């Protein structure tokens, strides 16, 4: 029998790939989202999909709507550094202050597994070759600091919940609500639209994961027995590559594009080790960075991506400025 799954922030990039997959396997899905990036499920009305247009800061709306769930996934947030910095108090109100509302909702669903989408950026820059879950976190930005704060709140105050934390690497590849402000997708759309693959520095390593594999991670987190997930933290990444290597992968798929190296702006560099999720939950990737790039190239050639470099719908910060969100 399918599960009853609520995805807060389910109308975002990862949610737009995850929700159809959950419906396909027979789950009843509720999406609770502000729908900043549009009515993305418009064409796929499904009697097992319930959509609630709401803000996680609206405590009573959250509590009124989210009941009787088997799993609650918390993906809703201002989800990168630049859009967070656009309005730090807005970022704080959603990414940190509203977390208490979210925990209260989890508590009113005593049967539910609570899955928190943190980020592998909580580690900051590490000298170690591979970052594992036990290492000291050194978040460099407010976005990452608040991700870690929420993890700490879970650990300190929510032992009554069946919670699990995931620290995803940067996601890539095509999804119905596409983000073209994440590294592999940025490189690919630049290659396609400008014929130039712009690389900042290039030697920093960045962990990435195909959006389809990220969906697989959430399935494992929902389905695995509680004794394998409860109170655990899992890194979720696939391939660690330097930005330069990512650019080379893109060039192989868009051969007429040239690579242009700029002085480094973003010094973050880390390799994420994801052995734990493989060992504990049997997670395996089925995609690659190549196939992520290919999925963007194919979507572009099929006319599914319109003005990828400038259209605000693909860029969180541009979209937030356009909507003047407060
Ligand atoms: N995409 C990545 O590379 C990546 C990497 C690490 C972690 N994560 C985390 O995974 C989660 C999903 O990421 P994504 O790329 O799909 O992000 P996204 O920005 O595409 O989606 C976030 C969704 O949350 C919604 N939202 C924002 N504020 C809200 C609020 N106050 N109330 C209700 N809904 C709200 C937005 O409308 C959007 O649909 C986020 O928590 C993000 O921090 C993502």
XYZ file of C-alpha atoms and ligand atoms in Angstrom:
370
model
C 0.000 0.000 0.000
C 1.179 3.516 -0.775
C 2.219 5.957 1.905
C 0.793 9.369 2.756
C 3.648 11.770 2.141
C 3.734 15.530 2.650
C 6.469 17.423 0.800
C 6.928 20.954 2.092
C 8.667 22.842 -0.682
C 7.525 20.121 -3.085
C 7.000 22.563 -5.966
C 10.719 23.341 -6.133
C 13.507 21.819 -8.226
C 13.957 18.556 -6.332
C 10.260 18.331 -5.423
C 9.248 18.589 -9.071
C 11.122 15.345 -9.764
C 10.250 13.680 -6.461
C 6.491 14.250 -6.390
C 5.765 12.555 -9.767
C 7.911 9.595 -8.678
C 5.993 9.203 -5.397
C 2.674 9.363 -7.275
C 3.934 6.833 -9.806
C 4.679 4.307 -7.070
C 1.222 4.788 -5.521
C 1.772 7.213 -2.651
C -0.766 9.867 -1.682
C 1.146 13.117 -1.868
C 0.478 16.533 -0.393
C 2.576 19.431 -1.633
C 2.674 22.388 0.743
C 4.431 25.267 -1.001
C 4.267 28.986 -1.723
C 4.599 28.119 -5.451
C 7.136 30.867 -6.110
C 8.246 29.005 -9.211
C 4.813 28.473 -10.697
C 2.027 25.934 -10.924
C 4.396 23.193 -12.027
C 2.018 20.269 -11.508
C -0.750 21.980 -13.514
C -0.646 19.496 -16.362
C -0.492 16.373 -14.260
C -3.621 16.577 -12.107
C -3.850 13.330 -10.210
C -6.425 12.334 -7.608
C -3.599 11.198 -5.332
C -1.998 14.660 -5.394
C -3.225 17.358 -3.043
C -1.716 20.813 -3.387
C -1.841 23.456 -0.680
C -0.570 26.921 -1.488
C 0.796 27.981 1.874
C 3.779 29.403 3.686
C 5.562 27.432 6.420
C 5.575 30.681 8.426
C 1.767 30.413 8.571
C 1.561 28.136 11.586
C -2.198 27.636 11.682
C -2.398 26.844 7.964
C 0.345 24.271 8.335
C -1.303 22.656 11.354
C -4.766 22.695 9.740
C -3.634 20.988 6.565
C -0.953 18.471 7.395
C -2.511 15.564 9.248
C -2.432 11.787 9.081
C 0.907 11.554 7.267
C 3.322 8.620 7.183
C 6.191 10.853 6.099
C 6.872 14.585 6.124
C 9.725 15.915 4.004
C 10.923 19.439 4.734
C 12.449 20.916 1.586
C 10.922 24.415 1.815
C 13.463 27.168 2.130
C 15.388 29.967 0.510
C 17.734 27.557 -1.062
C 20.996 29.210 -1.965
C 23.418 31.808 -0.632
C 22.693 34.673 -3.066
C 18.914 34.554 -2.604
C 19.400 34.263 1.133
C 21.657 37.359 1.132
C 19.073 39.313 -0.861
C 17.020 39.674 2.310
C 18.704 38.067 5.327
C 15.784 38.644 7.703
C 13.410 36.948 5.255
C 15.916 34.100 4.950
C 16.114 33.745 8.694
C 12.341 33.811 9.137
C 11.892 30.921 6.664
C 15.080 28.885 7.085
C 15.302 29.088 10.872
C 12.372 30.709 12.712
C 9.669 28.747 10.859
C 11.406 25.486 11.755
C 9.507 25.402 15.039
C 6.202 25.465 13.124
C 7.463 22.593 11.026
C 8.396 20.570 14.109
C 4.955 21.176 15.618
C 3.400 19.794 12.448
C 5.659 16.774 12.647
C 4.538 16.264 16.252
C 0.881 16.284 15.307
C 1.658 13.388 12.938
C 2.950 10.844 15.454
C 3.243 8.051 12.864
C 5.306 10.157 10.482
C 8.966 9.892 9.573
C 10.356 13.452 9.448
C 13.010 14.048 6.791
C 15.003 17.269 6.980
C 16.819 18.516 3.876
C 20.000 20.087 5.222
C 23.006 20.654 2.962
C 26.556 19.390 2.499
C 27.597 23.047 2.624
C 27.422 22.787 6.458
C 30.970 21.365 6.323
C 32.519 24.500 4.839
C 36.022 24.194 3.388
C 37.839 21.066 4.528
C 41.462 20.013 4.274
C 40.547 16.349 4.577
C 40.279 14.478 1.316
C 36.756 13.238 2.046
C 34.106 14.701 4.320
C 32.158 12.232 6.448
C 29.163 12.843 8.670
C 31.108 12.792 11.959
C 33.363 15.712 11.020
C 33.082 19.118 12.628
C 30.794 21.405 10.680
C 32.176 24.827 9.733
C 29.411 26.577 7.800
C 30.609 29.695 6.005
C 27.359 31.456 5.131
C 24.060 32.190 6.857
C 22.266 29.747 4.564
C 24.581 26.955 5.742
C 24.643 28.158 9.368
C 20.853 27.998 9.601
C 20.811 24.540 8.010
C 23.134 23.451 10.815
C 21.074 25.321 13.439
C 17.989 23.339 12.410
C 19.956 20.101 12.660
C 20.976 21.118 16.190
C 17.375 21.915 17.131
C 16.386 18.444 15.962
C 19.128 16.834 18.038
C 18.415 18.880 21.162
C 14.635 19.153 21.118
C 13.094 16.538 18.884
C 14.147 13.122 20.156
C 10.412 12.335 20.352
C 10.279 12.423 16.532
C 11.317 9.719 14.077
C 13.605 12.146 12.279
C 16.424 11.770 9.788
C 18.706 14.423 8.301
C 20.102 14.410 4.781
C 22.966 16.594 3.601
C 22.663 16.657 -0.178
C 25.470 17.573 -2.510
C 24.641 20.062 -5.256
C 21.865 18.685 -7.403
C 22.041 18.683 -11.192
C 20.111 17.597 -14.263
C 16.741 18.304 -15.760
C 13.530 18.484 -13.706
C 10.160 20.095 -14.470
C 10.930 23.064 -12.150
C 14.422 23.606 -13.390
C 17.152 25.469 -11.541
C 19.876 26.825 -13.774
C 21.689 28.419 -10.821
C 23.420 25.229 -9.643
C 26.930 24.543 -10.871
C 26.571 21.762 -13.468
C 23.392 23.286 -14.872
C 24.994 26.775 -15.024
C 27.966 25.431 -16.978
C 25.655 23.560 -19.347
C 23.269 26.424 -20.108
C 26.227 28.756 -20.688
C 27.686 26.270 -23.148
C 24.351 25.955 -24.953
C 23.318 29.612 -25.080
C 26.656 31.444 -25.215
C 29.045 28.820 -26.479
C 31.249 29.613 -23.476
C 31.719 27.528 -20.342
C 32.688 30.050 -17.670
C 34.722 28.604 -14.827
C 35.646 30.460 -11.645
C 39.105 29.195 -10.733
C 38.365 25.618 -11.528
C 40.453 23.695 -9.017
C 37.815 23.684 -6.228
C 36.068 20.335 -5.953
C 32.310 20.197 -5.706
C 30.165 17.177 -4.946
C 27.171 16.724 -7.208
C 24.239 14.386 -7.501
C 21.779 13.842 -10.338
C 18.261 14.984 -9.432
C 16.933 11.477 -10.226
C 19.391 10.000 -7.739
C 18.345 12.615 -5.184
C 14.788 11.342 -5.641
C 16.144 7.851 -4.957
C 17.715 9.139 -1.734
C 14.375 10.491 -0.508
C 12.680 7.196 -1.361
C 15.237 5.362 0.766
C 14.775 7.845 3.609
C 11.005 7.362 3.527
C 11.024 3.572 3.123
C 13.904 2.276 5.232
C 13.189 0.846 8.676
C 13.311 3.342 11.501
C 16.211 1.581 13.244
C 18.375 2.403 10.203
C 17.372 6.060 9.910
C 16.216 7.450 13.257
C 18.423 10.353 14.453
C 20.902 9.638 11.643
C 22.619 12.110 9.335
C 23.399 11.013 5.780
C 25.542 12.706 3.179
C 24.024 12.290 -0.262
C 26.407 12.875 -3.112
C 27.639 11.004 -6.096
C 30.652 12.194 -7.994
C 33.217 14.649 -6.652
C 34.851 16.617 -9.461
C 36.785 19.840 -9.717
C 34.836 22.593 -11.455
C 37.374 22.298 -14.264
C 36.489 18.612 -14.707
C 32.789 19.481 -14.703
C 33.488 21.983 -17.478
C 35.283 19.263 -19.467
C 32.271 16.954 -19.079
C 30.015 19.741 -20.383
C 32.334 20.405 -23.312
C 32.201 16.755 -24.315
C 28.395 17.072 -24.562
C 28.431 20.531 -26.203
C 31.563 20.218 -28.340
C 31.424 23.628 -30.030
C 31.631 25.443 -26.673
C 34.917 26.779 -25.290
C 36.074 26.845 -21.678
C 36.964 30.237 -20.197
C 38.718 30.381 -16.809
C 38.093 33.422 -14.573
C 39.864 34.311 -11.299
C 38.327 32.369 -8.393
C 35.367 34.036 -6.621
C 33.906 31.165 -4.661
C 36.563 29.338 -2.687
C 34.342 26.573 -1.263
C 35.950 23.226 -1.887
C 34.989 19.889 -0.457
C 34.580 16.210 -1.315
C 31.580 14.489 0.160
C 31.822 10.848 1.121
C 28.461 9.084 0.785
C 29.453 5.589 1.901
C 27.204 5.728 4.969
C 23.934 5.976 3.048
C 25.117 3.122 0.814
C 26.085 0.994 3.796
C 23.072 1.739 6.014
C 20.290 2.010 3.433
C 21.671 0.232 0.368
C 21.454 3.422 -1.681
C 22.968 3.219 -5.174
C 23.145 5.877 -7.843
C 21.858 5.047 -11.294
C 22.804 8.298 -13.045
C 26.006 10.270 -13.658
C 27.117 13.875 -14.137
C 27.301 13.094 -17.873
C 23.667 11.997 -17.919
C 22.667 15.130 -15.966
C 24.360 17.337 -18.563
C 22.774 15.280 -21.344
C 19.299 15.724 -19.804
C 19.721 19.527 -19.893
C 21.092 19.441 -23.446
C 18.167 17.261 -24.592
C 15.574 19.456 -22.865
C 17.125 22.549 -24.432
C 17.105 21.019 -27.916
C 13.462 19.944 -27.417
C 12.543 23.570 -26.671
C 11.720 22.906 -22.998
C 14.144 25.595 -21.764
C 13.355 29.122 -22.905
C 15.969 31.857 -22.394
C 17.767 29.813 -19.789
C 20.344 32.454 -18.896
C 17.923 35.311 -18.314
C 14.493 33.868 -17.520
C 13.931 34.433 -13.760
C 11.968 31.200 -13.407
C 15.253 29.245 -13.589
C 17.204 31.461 -11.190
C 16.079 31.683 -7.561
C 17.537 35.120 -6.893
C 16.106 36.673 -10.060
C 12.701 35.156 -9.329
C 12.710 36.415 -5.742
C 13.549 39.923 -6.941
C 10.790 39.684 -9.538
C 8.187 38.610 -6.946
C 9.512 41.064 -4.338
C 8.940 38.426 -1.671
C 8.761 39.530 1.950
N 19.297 21.855 -5.126
C 20.446 21.645 -4.485
O 21.529 21.622 -5.092
C 20.428 21.390 -2.992
C 21.625 21.007 -2.366
C 21.626 20.813 -0.983
C 20.454 20.976 -0.268
N 19.310 21.343 -0.910
C 18.092 21.530 -0.121
O 17.057 20.742 -0.682
C 15.825 21.449 -0.589
C 15.187 21.546 -1.961
O 16.060 22.261 -2.841
P 15.572 22.763 -4.257
O 16.766 22.886 -5.101
O 14.435 21.933 -4.723
O 15.079 24.237 -3.881
P 13.985 25.178 -4.590
O 14.339 26.573 -4.247
O 13.846 24.822 -6.033
O 12.639 24.766 -3.859
C 12.248 25.265 -2.611
C 10.734 25.320 -2.609
O 10.329 25.825 -1.350
C 9.283 26.740 -1.539
N 9.289 27.648 -0.402
C 10.214 28.575 -0.095
N 9.867 29.228 1.030
C 8.708 28.678 1.438
C 7.863 28.928 2.541
N 8.130 29.910 3.424
N 6.757 28.169 2.691
C 6.458 27.194 1.799
N 7.215 26.928 0.716
C 8.326 27.660 0.545
C 9.581 27.423 -2.870
O 8.407 27.948 -3.482
C 10.157 26.261 -3.669
O 9.152 25.616 -4.414
C 16.142 22.797 0.032
O 15.899 22.699 1.415
C 17.623 22.976 -0.209
O 18.238 23.783 0.754
C 19.275 21.537 -2.257
